[in-house]
Amino acid sequence: MADHVDLAAIRNIGIMAHIDAGKTTTTERILFYSGKVHKMGEVDKGTATMDWMTQEQERGITITSAATTCTWKNCVINIIDTPGHVDFTVEVERSLRVLDGAIGIFCGVAGVQPQSETVWRQADRYNVPRIAYVNKMDRIGADYPRVVNMIRQTLGSEVYPINLPVGVEDSFSGVIDLINLKAYIYEEELGAGYITRDLTDDELEEAMEHRSILLEKIAEDDDRILEKYLEGQSISVDEINEALRRLTISNKIVPVLCGSSFKNKGVQMLLDAIVRFLPAPVDIPAVTGIEPATGIKIQREADTREAMCALAFKVVVDPYVGKLTYFRVYSGKIKVGSSVLNSEKNKKERIARILKMHANHREEIAEANAGDIVAGVGLKDTVTGDTLCDEKNPILLETIKFPDPVVDVAIEPKTKNDQDKIGESLRRLAEEDPTFRTRVNEDTGQTIISGMGELHLEIIIDRLLKEFKVNANVGNPQVSYKETIKKKHRAEAVFEKQAGGRGQYAHVIIQLSPLEEGEGKRFINKSKTDEIPAEFIGAIEAGSLEAMQGGIMAGYPVDDVEVTLIGGSFHEVDSTEQSFKIATSMAVREALQGAEVVLLEPIMDVEIVCPEEYVGEVISDLNARRGRVLGFEDSKGSKIVKALVPLAETFGYATSLRSASQGRASFSMQIKNFAEVPASKSKEIIAKRYGLSM
């Protein structure tokens, strides 16, 4: 990778899917067949290379995205294996931000599941070209045409199979290649060897039907192929592959393959498809950023001769080397010992070491070039989403946006020694994970940690106790509510203090206005410079944001509000940034009093798969939890119930669902949006928050 690999021979790809669709197992097989590892690890046994964290091995799930590199047919493939659990969706978000292509893995039985839909939409947002791989074709109930159809209808993608299964369920023995019109049959257990044979008459008839649909699609986009197709001339394999590559990279189609990673069938064809159809760094558009000083848009090509720019997408606290900062180099090259500019913070950083990662194993390299994904040691101030660039040619790339946490847990250290340790440990964990936040409850003095779900916080606490050796008492999970306003309200405040000598003076007039759900907080300055000089505006904005960290209703953060500075006055001698910060905070608190504040709660999108005979009990339980049933779908002898349920009502849901269905139902959920809490429930939450009896 560092030895000047031709950019056209690099593939930066991510593997994404719903939990338990087989991402890590597939990655494990890719590493084995490409010669990167000599023994296949298994998720169930806790021996998977990419699931290296203790917490991953104990639970048999992927928690953190792991990076590795392998080689296939003279191409270097940099792979990031991402988690499938909704609590760790941030790992997918930041990985897709820096990748050129992705493999979406779908279970051959379950098809498109809630989290597979979420990650697919994330890939849509970043315009990432992808291929789909339908796994677990050996399982009872596997149905390839049904899954292909689900991807087409549910995800709205133009999907076209490029191979078909030979047999299904117990009889699944290999795949039919629709481009070469050959069958690959796996006879030995490890799947490293397979025989190639011609198609039977029945296989050929089905293959030609699918191939014809594929060729029609290709012909739509290529006049040369269209002419040959209409005239009945044969279209070469190279022509088909070239056209498919072009269409995949431009996101016009998604090629679909099938296999059974656990049974070692079909993975080599997936590797071929990665190399053939997914883009190299030179195939994707130049990265766009802005010049920090002027705000002018600039671009950087994937070329080692360009000025260096890279995006930090992940920070990890490594017990052996300290803080590791993962970054993707978009242009130029970066050498060990060199100084770079963090253009987000306008600070110089020194690259002490550059490491090529294979899960948690490290290999030192002297330099990283355009197209490489590596980890740097020695970057003190760089966090996720920061841009690293050449000091003489600064560029600021678009950062990565992360959702707000929805679950809180109170944590109290047991001893004074633990009190000192906990602050530093939480700071390091928050540096790694942008969706993990901490704050101190000023009323109780407790430390409150916030995350994306119960499992997310369970893992954080587990790491705190085991990895950072902190002894602490941990409370029960609580919902992280928000407060917002329903109407506009104007307020003004004067902060004046005389204590001998120089005094303090600030006067501000502000207006609060409600924003749409999900728009966050916004500050607009409409004051005149003769009312408030420009040097105080930053302090006023900071004061308004600070005032909204705890609302007036129940002390929860205020969100979806626009603060407009309308005017005010200042004193030549006594006005300071601090006095304007305090005055703004006072004005915001006063404006909130008249802006009709309401509580918001997270609403979860819940999908329950259960046998038909238990649907009635499931629905009555959802109704008791303030749930709203959206609809039903049939799924191989079961019913899928789709519903919206407030997060507050989902704690302990797994246990109730098990007892309501005799252990035969399963569910998955992800956050949908925030919605206003009903008035009666709101009173209950506020009373509980302040320890009052209803």
XYZ file of C-alpha atoms in Angstrom:
694
model
C 0.000 0.000 0.000
C 2.768 2.411 0.913
C 4.945 1.169 -1.949
C 3.290 3.440 -4.473
C 0.531 1.055 -5.503
C -1.120 2.236 -8.708
C -4.239 4.179 -7.647
C -6.332 2.278 -10.196
C -5.492 -0.939 -8.313
C -6.873 0.224 -4.936
C -10.386 -0.502 -3.655
C -11.562 1.213 -0.462
C -14.705 -0.652 0.528
C -17.024 -1.079 3.496
C -19.111 -4.079 4.452
C -22.521 -3.080 5.827
C -25.707 -4.886 6.846
C -28.307 -5.576 9.525
C -27.009 -7.381 12.623
C -26.425 -11.114 12.029
C -26.538 -10.954 8.209
C -22.965 -12.276 8.085
C -20.702 -9.237 7.621
C -17.861 -10.380 9.855
C -18.033 -13.986 8.619
C -17.853 -12.746 5.012
C -14.861 -10.513 5.828
C -13.197 -13.473 7.547
C -13.603 -15.572 4.354
C -12.300 -12.716 2.174
C -9.150 -12.557 4.343
C -8.699 -16.334 4.137
C -9.118 -16.685 0.364
C -6.912 -13.669 -0.331
C -4.158 -15.226 1.810
C -4.234 -12.527 4.517
C -4.999 -15.079 7.259
C -4.270 -18.811 7.187
C -7.070 -19.959 9.456
C -10.703 -18.872 9.324
C -12.011 -17.288 12.512
C -15.617 -17.758 13.598
C -17.912 -15.137 15.181
C -19.745 -17.752 17.287
C -16.462 -18.976 18.806
C -15.158 -15.447 19.456
C -12.196 -16.049 17.098
C -13.110 -13.664 14.240
C -10.135 -11.498 13.277
C -12.225 -8.347 12.893
C -14.115 -8.736 16.208
C -11.047 -8.184 18.387
C -12.602 -6.286 21.325
C -13.398 -8.389 24.420
C -16.969 -7.025 24.360
C -17.388 -8.165 20.714
C -16.092 -11.667 21.419
C -18.348 -12.050 24.480
C -21.496 -10.967 22.613
C -20.721 -12.334 19.126
C -21.467 -8.949 17.503
C -19.432 -6.201 15.851
C -19.254 -3.013 17.930
C -16.480 -0.983 16.349
C -15.614 -0.755 12.664
C -12.304 -2.547 12.049
C -9.984 -1.829 9.125
C -7.812 -4.304 7.257
C -6.090 -4.752 3.901
C -5.778 -7.720 1.546
C -4.794 -8.372 -2.073
C -6.857 -10.057 -4.799
C -5.868 -10.320 -8.471
C -3.224 -7.557 -8.176
C -5.647 -5.184 -6.445
C -5.175 -3.871 -2.900
C -8.518 -3.995 -1.082
C -8.828 -1.822 2.049
C -11.844 -3.157 3.963
C -13.820 -1.666 6.827
C -16.164 -4.149 8.535
C -18.923 -2.084 10.185
C -21.373 -2.968 12.985
C -24.982 -3.941 12.218
C -26.577 -2.949 15.529
C -28.475 0.345 15.429
C -26.714 1.609 18.600
C -23.436 1.707 16.652
C -24.746 3.286 13.446
C -22.188 6.106 13.900
C -19.492 3.582 12.932
C -21.221 3.017 9.591
C -21.753 6.759 9.067
C -18.118 7.683 9.501
C -16.856 4.718 7.491
C -19.113 5.455 4.500
C -17.923 9.072 4.570
C -14.390 7.979 3.574
C -15.041 4.889 1.440
C -15.310 4.653 -2.351
C -17.564 1.590 -2.515
C -19.589 -0.759 -0.308
C -20.967 -4.280 -0.128
C -24.493 -4.493 1.266
C -25.010 -7.967 2.748
C -28.538 -9.337 3.041
C -29.741 -12.514 4.743
C -31.162 -14.954 2.152
C -34.082 -15.690 4.504
C -34.891 -12.328 6.160
C -33.996 -10.089 3.185
C -34.160 -6.328 3.815
C -34.222 -5.703 7.581
C -34.539 -2.343 9.407
C -30.828 -1.707 9.899
C -29.983 -2.859 6.350
C -32.394 -0.150 5.203
C -30.697 2.443 7.460
C -27.173 1.688 6.202
C -28.398 1.638 2.586
C -29.851 5.136 3.054
C -26.553 6.266 4.603
C -24.751 4.997 1.490
C -27.315 6.850 -0.665
C -26.549 10.056 1.231
C -22.831 9.799 0.476
C -23.525 8.525 -3.075
C -21.417 5.404 -2.473
C -21.459 2.844 -5.346
C -22.253 -0.638 -4.061
C -22.831 -4.275 -4.835
C -25.317 -6.489 -2.972
C -24.486 -9.953 -1.656
C -27.334 -12.265 -0.616
C -25.804 -14.484 2.068
C -27.009 -17.633 3.880
C -28.395 -19.283 0.732
C -27.955 -22.649 2.505
C -30.489 -21.747 5.237
C -34.034 -23.150 5.347
C -36.354 -20.518 3.875
C -33.655 -18.862 1.715
C -35.295 -17.269 -1.338
C -32.979 -15.395 -3.727
C -35.629 -13.903 -6.100
C -37.660 -12.660 -3.108
C -34.643 -10.894 -1.543
C -33.647 -9.318 -4.888
C -37.215 -8.055 -5.236
C -37.210 -6.696 -1.653
C -34.013 -4.725 -2.337
C -35.584 -3.339 -5.509
C -38.898 -2.365 -3.893
C -37.945 -1.427 -0.314
C -34.664 0.320 -1.076
C -35.657 1.687 -4.476
C -32.407 0.544 -6.120
C -31.928 -0.736 -9.665
C -30.644 -4.202 -8.734
C -29.580 -6.817 -11.291
C -28.399 -10.346 -10.393
C -25.069 -11.264 -11.995
C -25.162 -14.756 -10.547
C -27.828 -17.271 -9.533
C -27.740 -20.055 -6.931
C -27.251 -23.701 -7.914
C -29.777 -25.369 -5.626
C -31.167 -23.717 -2.515
C -31.302 -24.438 1.236
C -29.656 -27.868 1.908
C -28.963 -28.423 -1.781
C -27.125 -25.098 -2.325
C -23.844 -26.167 -3.910
C -22.557 -23.239 -5.957
C -23.373 -20.320 -8.233
C -24.142 -19.684 -11.893
C -22.156 -16.835 -13.455
C -24.558 -14.940 -15.758
C -21.761 -13.085 -17.539
C -19.574 -16.103 -18.436
C -22.519 -18.571 -18.474
C -20.648 -21.084 -16.326
C -21.463 -22.837 -13.033
C -18.983 -22.914 -10.131
C -19.594 -25.895 -7.852
C -17.947 -26.147 -4.422
C -17.022 -29.680 -3.475
C -14.580 -29.354 -0.595
C -15.416 -28.018 2.840
C -13.022 -25.030 2.876
C -14.374 -23.766 -0.440
C -10.887 -22.807 -1.671
C -11.286 -25.134 -4.657
C -14.298 -25.420 -6.928
C -15.036 -26.977 -10.281
C -16.239 -24.992 -13.284
C -18.784 -26.711 -15.504
C -21.136 -25.878 -18.366
C -24.768 -25.155 -17.564
C -27.491 -27.792 -17.861
C -30.362 -27.035 -20.275
C -32.653 -25.878 -17.434
C -29.907 -23.722 -15.910
C -29.083 -22.204 -19.295
C -32.719 -21.288 -19.958
C -33.038 -19.489 -16.594
C -29.596 -17.861 -16.947
C -30.376 -16.543 -20.460
C -33.618 -15.006 -19.196
C -31.772 -13.048 -16.460
C -28.820 -12.275 -18.726
C -31.151 -10.794 -21.315
C -32.671 -8.422 -18.688
C -29.133 -7.401 -17.656
C -28.063 -6.778 -21.272
C -31.170 -4.668 -21.917
C -30.223 -2.443 -18.987
C -26.613 -2.151 -20.175
C -27.748 -1.385 -23.725
C -29.873 1.555 -22.476
C -26.678 3.300 -21.421
C -24.277 2.246 -24.181
C -25.017 2.918 -27.863
C -22.364 0.466 -29.087
C -23.867 -2.385 -27.038
C -27.405 -1.291 -27.978
C -26.547 -1.593 -31.681
C -25.087 -5.080 -31.195
C -28.027 -6.118 -29.000
C -30.633 -5.002 -31.558
C -28.770 -6.710 -34.399
C -28.493 -9.950 -32.423
C -24.672 -9.824 -32.398
C -22.818 -11.376 -29.468
C -21.603 -9.003 -26.776
C -18.225 -9.962 -25.313
C -17.622 -10.645 -21.623
C -15.159 -7.716 -21.505
C -17.764 -5.348 -22.950
C -20.353 -6.488 -20.372
C -17.862 -6.108 -17.499
C -16.753 -2.638 -18.652
C -20.362 -1.426 -18.993
C -21.343 -2.930 -15.618
C -18.378 -1.225 -13.957
C -19.342 2.138 -15.464
C -23.006 1.768 -14.406
C -22.091 0.605 -10.873
C -19.647 3.468 -10.302
C -22.218 6.014 -11.534
C -24.766 4.469 -9.102
C -27.162 3.570 -11.905
C -27.273 -0.116 -10.994
C -26.373 -2.451 -8.142
C -25.051 -5.889 -9.216
C -26.313 -8.712 -6.961
C -24.428 -11.891 -6.064
C -25.302 -14.798 -3.790
C -23.497 -17.295 -1.594
C -23.088 -18.806 1.843
C -20.071 -17.308 3.609
C -20.323 -19.647 6.599
C -20.342 -22.675 4.272
C -17.484 -21.128 2.194
C -19.423 -20.814 -1.058
C -19.488 -17.814 -3.406
C -16.924 -15.567 -1.672
C -14.335 -15.719 -4.486
C -16.984 -14.439 -6.942
C -17.692 -11.592 -4.496
C -13.963 -10.739 -4.467
C -13.935 -10.755 -8.277
C -16.941 -8.400 -8.298
C -15.211 -5.994 -5.837
C -12.197 -5.734 -8.151
C -14.244 -5.621 -11.378
C -17.112 -3.304 -10.497
C -16.339 -1.133 -7.467
C -14.416 2.124 -7.997
C -10.753 2.901 -7.468
C -9.919 6.326 -5.938
C -9.326 7.650 -9.481
C -12.864 6.670 -10.552
C -14.666 8.885 -8.071
C -15.086 12.673 -8.333
C -12.381 14.903 -6.846
C -12.969 15.686 -3.168
C -14.459 19.161 -2.588
C -13.722 21.472 0.318
C -13.350 25.157 1.045
C -10.362 27.414 1.480
C -10.543 28.258 5.224
C -9.562 31.916 4.815
C -11.931 32.799 1.945
C -14.682 30.157 1.976
C -14.068 29.588 -1.766
C -14.778 26.031 -2.975
C -11.690 24.068 -4.054
C -11.105 20.491 -5.234
C -8.341 17.932 -4.812
C -7.826 15.064 -7.253
C -6.796 11.576 -6.122
C -3.178 12.137 -7.133
C 0.081 11.909 -5.158
C 1.355 15.065 -6.925
C -1.505 17.193 -5.523
C -1.252 19.061 -2.186
C -1.963 16.675 0.700
C -5.407 16.494 2.259
C -6.952 13.804 4.477
C -10.039 13.356 6.652
C -9.843 11.917 10.179
C -12.816 9.575 10.558
C -12.119 7.626 13.751
C -10.141 7.965 16.982
C -9.190 4.931 19.084
C -7.423 4.782 22.439
C -4.934 1.940 21.917
C -3.448 0.417 25.116
C -0.034 0.015 23.431
C 0.500 3.096 21.268
C -1.889 5.612 22.854
C -4.254 7.649 20.691
C -4.685 6.301 17.159
C -6.294 8.581 14.570
C -7.628 6.808 11.479
C -7.646 8.939 8.339
C -8.277 8.622 4.622
C -5.719 10.334 2.392
C -7.575 11.941 -0.540
C -4.639 13.636 -2.285
C -0.878 14.012 -2.050
C 1.232 12.059 0.407
C 1.968 12.201 4.125
C 5.287 11.130 5.679
C 6.342 10.068 9.161
C 7.823 13.017 11.048
C 6.074 15.622 8.914
C 3.930 18.481 10.196
C 0.385 18.909 8.910
C -2.324 21.476 9.522
C -5.597 20.592 11.226
C -7.641 23.171 9.272
C -10.764 22.655 11.449
C -8.882 23.892 14.536
C -6.119 25.845 12.741
C -3.471 23.919 14.684
C -0.282 22.166 13.561
C -0.048 18.431 14.196
C 3.030 16.209 13.934
C 2.787 12.708 12.482
C 5.004 10.613 14.794
C 4.125 7.233 13.213
C 1.901 5.912 10.427
C 0.361 2.466 10.832
C -1.366 0.151 8.396
C -4.028 -1.642 10.428
C -5.174 -5.243 10.323
C -7.976 -5.219 12.946
C -5.940 -4.547 16.140
C -2.556 -5.528 14.635
C -0.273 -2.802 13.357
C 2.350 -2.525 10.652
C 4.529 0.594 10.543
C 4.947 2.336 7.187
C 7.060 5.352 6.202
C 4.408 7.229 4.234
C 0.791 7.111 3.100
C -0.364 8.185 -0.352
C -3.608 9.332 -1.986
C -6.174 6.531 -1.721
C -4.726 5.022 1.469
C -6.615 4.431 4.729
C -4.177 4.416 7.656
C -3.852 5.326 11.334
C -1.585 8.076 12.658
C 0.096 8.327 16.061
C 0.954 11.663 17.672
C -2.086 13.740 16.656
C -3.052 15.511 19.883
C -5.967 17.768 18.895
C -7.509 15.918 15.942
C -10.954 14.359 16.409
C -13.458 12.634 14.113
C -14.405 14.835 11.143
C -11.287 17.062 11.214
C -9.333 17.805 8.017
C -5.562 17.311 7.859
C -3.813 19.165 5.059
C -0.655 20.759 3.727
C 0.113 23.940 5.736
C 0.847 25.934 2.566
C -2.297 24.740 0.742
C -5.056 24.609 3.368
C -8.425 23.025 2.631
C -11.387 22.305 4.902
C -13.439 19.217 3.960
C -17.049 18.764 4.992
C -17.149 17.297 8.479
C -19.252 14.316 9.615
C -22.613 14.962 11.308
C -23.732 12.694 14.132
C -27.141 12.178 15.788
C -27.802 13.239 19.381
C -27.808 10.502 22.057
C -31.182 9.297 23.349
C -30.450 7.297 26.533
C -28.888 8.551 29.793
C -27.309 6.652 32.685
C -26.132 8.156 35.990
C -22.721 6.972 37.178
C -21.064 7.602 40.567
C -17.440 6.720 41.409
C -17.037 4.656 44.598
C -13.881 6.314 45.952
C -11.960 9.592 45.655
C -9.354 7.768 43.547
C -12.121 6.598 41.164
C -13.459 10.175 41.017
C -10.113 11.339 39.586
C -9.914 8.396 37.168
C -13.473 8.641 35.852
C -13.138 12.126 34.336
C -10.080 11.222 32.256
C -11.536 7.818 31.230
C -14.832 9.364 30.065
C -12.941 12.080 28.169
C -10.967 9.425 26.285
C -14.093 7.390 25.509
C -15.928 10.524 24.258
C -12.927 11.327 22.044
C -13.358 7.896 20.390
C -17.127 8.066 20.017
C -18.884 11.280 18.884
C -22.326 9.896 19.860
C -21.243 9.403 23.482
C -21.611 12.497 25.683
C -21.058 13.238 29.359
C -22.270 16.004 31.669
C -22.652 16.661 35.387
C -26.145 17.028 36.873
C -25.741 20.218 38.900
C -28.663 19.335 41.202
C -27.334 15.914 42.260
C -23.617 16.183 41.387
C -23.907 12.871 39.493
C -22.088 12.287 36.219
C -24.599 11.554 33.449
C -23.419 9.598 30.414
C -25.531 9.601 27.236
C -25.544 7.214 24.280
C -27.541 5.826 21.355
C -29.206 2.972 23.240
C -29.038 0.526 26.138
C -26.434 -1.708 24.459
C -24.253 1.285 23.539
C -24.095 2.419 27.191
C -23.705 -1.160 28.428
C -20.544 -1.481 26.301
C -19.231 1.938 27.469
C -19.762 0.977 31.146
C -18.185 -2.437 30.560
C -15.084 -0.763 29.075
C -14.996 1.772 31.908
C -14.967 -0.994 34.531
C -12.702 -3.518 32.753
C -10.410 -1.513 30.458
C -10.048 1.690 32.502
C -10.362 -0.093 35.906
C -12.860 2.435 37.352
C -15.060 1.298 40.267
C -18.465 2.956 40.030
C -22.140 2.586 40.895
C -24.286 2.656 37.770
C -27.949 3.739 37.631
C -30.726 2.441 35.382
C -31.010 3.717 31.781
C -33.196 6.840 31.414
C -34.565 8.539 28.321
C -32.656 11.605 27.127
C -35.580 13.999 26.590
C -35.312 17.396 24.892
C -37.185 20.656 25.289
C -38.332 22.930 22.478
C -40.610 25.923 21.933
C -43.946 26.272 20.143
C -44.001 30.013 19.456
C -41.781 33.072 18.949
C -40.904 35.228 21.931
C -38.736 38.302 22.362
C -36.783 39.248 25.497
C -34.078 41.629 26.572
C -31.639 41.603 29.440
C -29.140 44.019 30.921
C -26.192 42.757 32.912
C -24.646 45.541 34.975
C -22.156 45.259 37.801
C -20.141 47.948 39.574
C -17.599 46.798 42.099
C -15.126 49.683 42.245
C -12.861 50.339 39.278
C -13.901 48.819 35.982
C -17.476 47.527 35.907
C -19.422 45.073 33.741
C -22.095 46.117 31.260
C -24.006 44.364 28.470
C -27.484 44.822 27.017
C -29.025 42.428 24.458
C -32.412 42.043 22.754
C -33.064 38.587 21.324
C -35.929 36.617 19.789
C -36.443 32.858 20.001
C -38.268 31.145 17.093
C -39.244 27.472 16.728
C -37.551 25.407 13.998
C -38.666 22.183 12.306
C -37.877 18.915 14.112
C -34.269 17.899 13.547
C -32.986 21.346 12.502
C -31.023 21.811 15.743
C -29.921 25.191 17.094
C -29.281 28.255 14.940
C -27.934 31.730 15.723
C -28.580 34.779 13.518
C -27.146 38.237 14.072
C -29.408 41.097 12.949
C -27.939 43.775 15.247
C -26.175 46.901 13.974
C -22.464 47.416 14.691
C -23.130 50.730 16.431
C -25.409 48.822 18.871
C -23.107 45.837 19.502
C -19.544 45.713 18.088
C -18.529 42.640 16.052
C -16.019 41.433 18.679
C -18.872 40.556 21.087
C -21.015 38.550 18.628
C -19.091 35.277 19.199
C -19.608 35.586 22.975
C -23.334 36.265 22.462
C -23.671 33.147 20.285
C -21.746 31.083 22.873
C -23.964 32.483 25.660
C -27.143 31.535 23.780
C -25.920 27.948 23.188
C -24.823 27.619 26.811
C -28.232 28.813 28.067
C -29.940 26.100 25.991
C -27.945 23.246 27.522
C -30.616 22.972 30.220
C -34.202 24.121 29.619
C -36.643 25.745 32.050
C -39.181 22.920 32.058
C -37.160 19.999 33.405
C -33.537 20.966 32.742
C -33.267 18.952 29.511
C -31.332 20.408 26.520
C -33.319 22.841 24.335
C -33.315 22.012 20.622
C -34.808 23.097 17.271
C -34.656 26.783 18.210
C -33.401 29.818 16.312
C -31.900 32.650 18.386
C -31.920 36.029 16.622
C -29.896 38.886 18.063
C -32.007 41.968 17.292
C -30.074 44.689 19.079
C -28.776 46.000 22.373
C -26.162 48.426 23.636
C -22.622 48.439 25.013
C -20.277 50.569 27.107
C -16.897 51.662 25.714
C -15.054 50.732 28.917
C -17.228 48.292 30.896
C -18.440 45.916 28.165
C -16.613 42.573 27.932
C -17.198 39.237 26.198
C -18.066 37.707 29.574
C -20.694 40.356 30.358
C -22.376 39.817 26.949
C -22.313 36.049 27.503
C -24.099 36.464 30.851
C -26.634 38.989 29.482
C -27.470 36.658 26.550
C -27.931 33.711 28.882
C -30.340 35.802 31.014
C -32.292 36.936 27.917
C -32.621 33.372 26.551
C -33.926 32.107 29.910
C -36.460 34.940 30.001
C -37.560 34.376 26.373
C -38.101 30.665 27.095
C -40.635 31.624 29.807
C -42.989 33.074 27.179
C -42.208 30.765 24.230
C -44.474 27.860 25.288
C -41.862 25.208 26.096
C -42.772 21.532 25.576
C -40.981 18.222 26.193
C -39.843 16.050 23.269
C -39.201 12.312 23.469
C -37.417 9.911 21.087
C -39.807 7.732 19.047
C -38.536 4.355 17.886
C -39.309 2.595 14.625
C -39.977 -0.986 15.809
C -40.244 -4.103 13.654
C -41.439 -7.340 15.283
C -41.307 -10.737 13.578
C -43.652 -13.213 15.266
C -45.767 -16.294 14.536
C -49.308 -15.371 13.474
C -50.929 -16.794 16.624
C -49.162 -14.222 18.843
C -49.935 -11.098 16.796
C -52.937 -10.172 18.996
C -50.864 -10.262 22.200
C -48.030 -8.313 20.573
C -50.422 -5.561 19.429
C -52.177 -5.226 22.796
C -48.745 -4.946 24.467
C -47.728 -2.228 21.955
C -50.948 -0.305 22.672
C -50.197 -0.438 26.405
C -46.776 1.097 25.611
C -48.298 4.114 23.797
C -47.303 2.435 20.516
C -48.900 3.094 17.140
C -49.130 0.114 14.764
C -48.313 1.167 11.191
C -49.025 -2.074 9.356
C -48.295 -5.757 8.790
C -46.337 -7.832 6.269
C -46.236 -11.580 5.631
C -42.902 -13.353 5.961
C -42.503 -17.106 5.524
C -45.124 -18.312 8.015
C -44.717 -15.281 10.281
C -46.102 -11.784 10.486
C -43.971 -8.637 10.545
C -45.567 -5.956 12.736
C -44.334 -2.401 12.113
C -44.962 0.197 14.811
C -43.808 3.482 16.330
C -43.175 3.343 20.093
C -41.783 5.987 22.499
C -38.295 4.967 23.658
C -39.392 5.370 27.301
C -41.792 2.452 26.830
C -39.248 0.061 25.256
C -36.992 -0.606 28.261
C -37.284 -4.288 29.098
C -39.285 -4.958 25.924
C -37.176 -7.990 24.943
C -38.298 -9.843 28.106
C -42.014 -9.010 27.640
C -41.918 -10.034 23.975
C -40.296 -13.344 24.863
C -43.012 -14.132 27.420
C -45.828 -12.959 25.096
C -44.628 -15.242 22.270
C -43.077 -18.146 24.224
C -39.664 -17.008 22.989
C -40.607 -17.263 19.283
C -40.728 -13.543 18.370
C -37.844 -11.189 17.708
C -37.650 -7.442 17.224
C -35.347 -4.671 16.068
C -35.685 -0.938 16.507
C -34.046 2.312 15.539
C -34.748 5.957 16.265
C -37.296 7.541 13.944
C -37.691 11.091 15.285
C -38.487 13.216 18.344
C -42.137 14.029 19.127
C -43.997 16.068 21.717
C -44.751 14.244 24.959
C -48.495 14.203 25.847
C -49.311 16.749 28.606
C -50.228 14.135 31.262
C -47.031 12.163 30.623
C -45.035 15.402 30.601
C -46.207 16.261 34.156
C -45.225 12.772 35.298
C -41.700 13.101 33.793
C -41.143 16.543 35.369
C -42.365 15.335 38.773
C -40.018 12.343 38.608
C -37.140 14.537 37.467
C -37.475 16.774 40.526
C -38.425 13.988 42.944
C -41.974 15.281 43.474
C -44.979 13.070 44.205
C -47.858 13.234 41.718
